[in-house]
Amino acid sequence: MNHMLSLLIFSPLVGIIALSFLSWKNERAIKLAGLFGTVLPLILVLIAAAGFHSSASGLQMTEQANWISYTLEGINGSMELKINYELGITGLSLVLLILTAVVAVLAALASWNMRNASKSYFIFFLILELGMLGVFASQNLFLFFIFFEITLIPMFFLIGRWGYADREKAAFSFLIYNGIGSAILLIVFVALFMKTGTMNYGELAKTLASPAGASAGSTFRLSVLVSLLIAFGIKLPIFPLHTWMLRVHVQAPPPIVMLHSGILLKIGAYGLFTFGMGFFPEEFKSLGVLIAILGVINLLYGAFLAIVQTDLKKVLAYSSVSHMGIVLIGLAAMNEAGVKGAIFQLVSHGLISALLFFLIGVLYERSGSSDIQDFGGLAAAMPVTAGVLLAGGLASLGLPGMSGFISEFLAFVGLFQTMPIIAAVGAVGIILTAVYILRAVLAVTFGPKKEAHSAFKDLTVLEKVPAFVLLALVLLIGVYPEILSKSLTTVLDTILLGLRG
Amino acid sequence: MDLQTLTSMNWGIMAPEFTVLGTALLLSLLDLFMPREKSRRILGILSAAGIVLALAFLFLQFSHEPASLFHDMYRLDSFSKAFKLILLLGTGLILVLAYDYKMDREEEYRGEFYYLLLTALLGGLIMASSADMITLFIGLELLSLSSYVMAGMRKRDKESNEASFKYVVTGGISTAITLFGMSYIFGLTGETNLYSIGNALRDMSILQNQFLIAFAFIITFAGLTFKIASAPFHMWAPDVYQGSPLPVTAFLSVVSKTAGFALILRFFLLVFNSAPGIKGDPLLFQVQPYLAFLAGATMIAGNLVALRQRNVKRLFAYSSIAQAGYILVPFVSVSAMLFETTWFYLLAYLFMNIGAFAVIQEVTAHSKTHDISGFAGLYRRSPWLAVAMTIFILSLAGIPATAGFIGKFGIFMNALGASQGHYVLAGILVGTTVISYFYYFNIIAQMFFRPEHQEGRLQHKKGLLLVTAVCAAATVILGILPGTALHFFYEQFQLTDFFQTMEQK
């Protein structure tokens, strides 16, 4: 039995331990240790990817160990309620693990210029990465929940200590909203555990599909699914539950927003996909229209509000809301194209939003502002920055040849097959996306040149790495989508089999 | 009963109690004859030695067959062993807090402090091991009376006096109510032994008195909620916690509460396990909605009012009320996992709460204020203390990788695993837990986000540091490897002997 996944998940601990032995005065060593701490998981995840068979179906690299067991003394003898330590990956989790490791390294690089990035900053950063890696590799609801919550605490600290002016309020609103989400999840998980006696994904899906699982009652199944939708809807976020996420995007330090918008939001979609669709395909189908409508609302609402924002961070925050709508649209279509589009959108948005927030961090670092009106004519002073920003914007609005196009296209193809009217309404959002992205990006890069900007340095070598790596990945997926879909085929087949019933 | 039967009895099974009693007597004599100006700290070391000895006896008893004295008046069974372990551990840790506690002008009374702590513990031990109404009540009173005096330990301090007075008055009332309820039970059955009462209530002739039985249940339960500080008798807690010396506050919120839960579980499960309810259903199921209401009200009241507290001790008083509400949930749902989950939560609660109180004692002794702002900038002044406090708070808030989460998970399994899941109660539990994030994380925000008011690093007391370290380690270990404690529980304690009466031969 190999322990590849355990090694991977807990590899950030190496960095944490190294950091805790460093003196807080040695800033350079701390930053190096922090960066090294994120590189190690990246190496491990690449090794894992090399050993992954994309054609084989089912779980790979599984690990299992006994962990906790409760003995139930009943009238007919005792029975055991077991919670095991179970890990394993599918193609989807692998893709998300790679995304996590890549964005984490780049975010650590982006933290290089933060003046107040201290020892504890990187320790929290690495705990956060540990939690995110764990979420995607768990094969057990209990473990999933633990890692899910582990991401909560370091985020609270990272926002509350290293954020901007209104950071504490943002930290608390993050904590409470996500706390409510986790609370709902916990009830759902324990209820499922008590009904089925297992927390393993595979066994749960089997039990729930069997006649015994159906006897749990259709109200129970539907209410569980709706609870999951609300819990992960907070994380994603779905329209009325999104306010916390705006505050986080505006107040948190840019490298953390890269992680948050790039990875943490994806956990919501991952959860909906794995638990919602995977465990309750029938009920998910019956909620399809509702989810599609929610998706379209997200898409249009985010886009409309992004048009009127004057703060770049807010434009991107609303654009995230809007883009997560596309994920919902893809999932709601429940056919191959739609679901594939949704997953592509997860990866694509993860990369693009990380790139754009990184650039905002760069701009903020130089000018101390992220207001659109404070910029203009940046192309003259910082040509490389302006160029990457424009490219990132174009990717975000779905220009063919970039990753954003593939995902939007697939998601809408999927939805047009099943719900053409809703899809037609949603398509308006694509136009709006072009409007708000171009408005923001053009106002920053072109227009009359501002005097104050002439002193700004263009991207340094250190800053070029995250910018170009992310852009390259966006282009790679856009030009050669097969690289992603190869490892997703078996996951899609399994889930679609469930949907067909 | 002549002298021969008295000497032939197996007194050895009471060894932990005798040790505690002996130590308390010895200490009070020593205190009496010691020169006035001599420091009483040596007594603290002696009492700690007594508790360690009692713990050693308890460990030796783990392999002991279940046994009893005086027709189950005193029982050595798995239940009593499991709870006595928590009581002794808790008191041991609190003794260290007391040893490092600054008494200022009341230094001369330090001796009393130690042996009152021991007599209170003795009361708790008896509550955990007895299955007879009379001895249970004696244990309860011994614990209460000792606590009343301890609350007023700082004789020249107004708040401490207020605490003691309020505690006596509300305690007296609730004791009266408990006795009132017990008198009904005795009147209905003519027995004081819990097993005999349980049998008598199974009798069909009792059915005509079903209303009286339900009445007795509710009244007794209401009276006993005083000890665990849950609704309806929880209002004493904030004032008493605030006024009492800090180690006493820790004792009230952990040891006294655990003893209260031991008594409640033993008493109600034995007496009413097959009592008929009003028309058909067993009584234990019929009262569930009422108990659930009380547990829910406790959680809501505790957590909501805690939001507005600035005084740390008051805040922890409300937090401890809320926790009592959580721990009541398994009792309310009477599921098969009742004992292990309650025991585990109490164990987790012991470490996280005493640990938190140790940090509070350290911080307040330094900042001279109980206001929450005393924690501001703690991370800069003493990083490890801040990290430890964070662990305790995360655990109290039920965040994974801490003991508190596993405890709460167990409570959820009880609430949702019962034949008809208590979804509303579980909903209130998680809802109030999220509310509790506000005040728990506010302390974290103070420690990490705010600038310090006072310069310089904290000077640590060794004892407090030891308690903090032990509690933090235990909280994390129980959170990551809860299997160790659960395995220990299943290995050592076969709770099947809980319902078996042991007649004296």
mmCIF file of N, CA and C in Angstrom, chain A residues 3-13 40-46 48 63 89 94 97-98 101 129-130 133-134 137:
data_model
loop_
_atom_site.group_PDB
_atom_site.id
_atom_site.type_symbol
_atom_site.label_atom_id
_atom_site.label_comp_id
_atom_site.label_asym_id
_atom_site.label_seq_id
_atom_site.Cartn_x
_atom_site.Cartn_y
_atom_site.Cartn_z
ATOM 1 N N HIS A 3 1.660 5.371 0.321
ATOM 2 C CA HIS A 3 1.147 6.485 1.126
ATOM 3 C C HIS A 3 1.345 7.805 0.406
ATOM 4 N N MET A 4 1.294 7.709 -0.920
ATOM 5 C CA MET A 4 1.533 8.905 -1.725
ATOM 6 C C MET A 4 0.622 10.060 -1.308
ATOM 7 N N LEU A 5 -0.673 9.781 -1.173
ATOM 8 C CA LEU A 5 -1.611 10.879 -0.910
ATOM 9 C C LEU A 5 -1.416 11.469 0.479
ATOM 10 N N SER A 6 -1.181 10.620 1.468
ATOM 11 C CA SER A 6 -0.926 11.149 2.807
ATOM 12 C C SER A 6 0.295 12.048 2.789
ATOM 13 N N LEU A 7 1.326 11.553 2.105
ATOM 14 C CA LEU A 7 2.544 12.375 1.999
ATOM 15 C C LEU A 7 2.210 13.721 1.388
ATOM 16 N N LEU A 8 1.427 13.665 0.314
ATOM 17 C CA LEU A 8 1.085 14.902 -0.393
ATOM 18 C C LEU A 8 0.328 15.856 0.517
ATOM 19 N N ILE A 9 -0.727 15.343 1.160
ATOM 20 C CA ILE A 9 -1.576 16.228 1.960
ATOM 21 C C ILE A 9 -0.791 16.866 3.090
ATOM 22 N N PHE A 10 0.027 16.037 3.760
ATOM 23 C CA PHE A 10 0.689 16.563 4.941
ATOM 24 C C PHE A 10 2.062 17.154 4.639
ATOM 25 N N SER A 11 2.421 17.215 3.342
ATOM 26 C CA SER A 11 3.731 17.775 3.020
ATOM 27 C C SER A 11 3.879 19.246 3.423
ATOM 28 N N PRO A 12 2.807 20.067 3.432
ATOM 29 C CA PRO A 12 3.022 21.445 3.910
ATOM 30 C C PRO A 12 3.525 21.499 5.342
ATOM 31 N N LEU A 13 3.323 20.408 6.110
ATOM 32 C CA LEU A 13 3.810 20.394 7.494
ATOM 33 C C LEU A 13 5.319 20.580 7.552
ATOM 34 N N LEU A 40 7.184 21.808 -2.312
ATOM 35 C CA LEU A 40 7.190 20.387 -1.999
ATOM 36 C C LEU A 40 5.879 19.689 -2.395
ATOM 37 N N PRO A 41 4.709 20.228 -2.005
ATOM 38 C CA PRO A 41 3.471 19.593 -2.457
ATOM 39 C C PRO A 41 3.350 19.566 -3.982
ATOM 40 N N LEU A 42 3.860 20.610 -4.631
ATOM 41 C CA LEU A 42 3.761 20.639 -6.096
ATOM 42 C C LEU A 42 4.545 19.469 -6.694
ATOM 43 N N ILE A 43 5.753 19.263 -6.175
ATOM 44 C CA ILE A 43 6.553 18.137 -6.679
ATOM 45 C C ILE A 43 5.809 16.828 -6.447
ATOM 46 N N LEU A 44 5.275 16.683 -5.245
ATOM 47 C CA LEU A 44 4.593 15.430 -4.915
ATOM 48 C C LEU A 44 3.353 15.220 -5.769
ATOM 49 N N VAL A 45 2.627 16.310 -6.028
ATOM 50 C CA VAL A 45 1.401 16.138 -6.807
ATOM 51 C C VAL A 45 1.760 15.793 -8.254
ATOM 52 N N LEU A 46 2.891 16.303 -8.726
ATOM 53 C CA LEU A 46 3.297 15.957 -10.090
ATOM 54 C C LEU A 46 3.723 14.491 -10.164
ATOM 55 N N ALA A 48 2.514 12.188 -8.252
ATOM 56 C CA ALA A 48 1.239 11.464 -8.189
ATOM 57 C C ALA A 48 0.578 11.447 -9.566
ATOM 58 N N GLU A 63 -5.956 4.809 0.089
ATOM 59 C CA GLU A 63 -5.331 4.495 1.365
ATOM 60 C C GLU A 63 -6.440 4.299 2.361
ATOM 61 N N ILE A 89 -8.049 9.238 -5.111
ATOM 62 C CA ILE A 89 -8.334 10.314 -6.056
ATOM 63 C C ILE A 89 -8.976 9.783 -7.322
ATOM 64 N N LEU A 94 -7.646 14.830 -8.973
ATOM 65 C CA LEU A 94 -6.247 15.048 -9.368
ATOM 66 C C LEU A 94 -6.077 16.424 -9.999
ATOM 67 N N LEU A 97 -6.238 18.970 -7.368
ATOM 68 C CA LEU A 97 -5.035 18.949 -6.526
ATOM 69 C C LEU A 97 -3.889 19.677 -7.223
ATOM 70 N N ILE A 98 -3.743 19.409 -8.523
ATOM 71 C CA ILE A 98 -2.669 20.088 -9.259
ATOM 72 C C ILE A 98 -2.920 21.593 -9.245
ATOM 73 N N ALA A 101 -1.927 23.006 -5.906
ATOM 74 C CA ALA A 101 -0.482 23.100 -5.676
ATOM 75 C C ALA A 101 0.133 24.211 -6.510
ATOM 76 N N GLU A 129 -3.142 25.500 2.809
ATOM 77 C CA GLU A 129 -2.884 24.599 1.677
ATOM 78 C C GLU A 129 -3.130 23.145 2.082
ATOM 79 N N LEU A 130 -2.703 22.811 3.298
ATOM 80 C CA LEU A 130 -2.935 21.451 3.795
ATOM 81 C C LEU A 130 -4.425 21.114 3.757
ATOM 82 N N LEU A 133 -5.674 20.667 0.085
ATOM 83 C CA LEU A 133 -5.253 19.398 -0.511
ATOM 84 C C LEU A 133 -6.071 18.248 0.075
ATOM 85 N N GLY A 134 -6.282 18.328 1.396
ATOM 86 C CA GLY A 134 -7.024 17.261 2.058
ATOM 87 C C GLY A 134 -8.448 17.139 1.555
ATOM 88 N N ALA A 137 -8.600 15.163 -1.624
ATOM 89 C CA ALA A 137 -8.126 13.777 -1.630
ATOM 90 C C ALA A 137 -8.933 12.872 -0.711
#
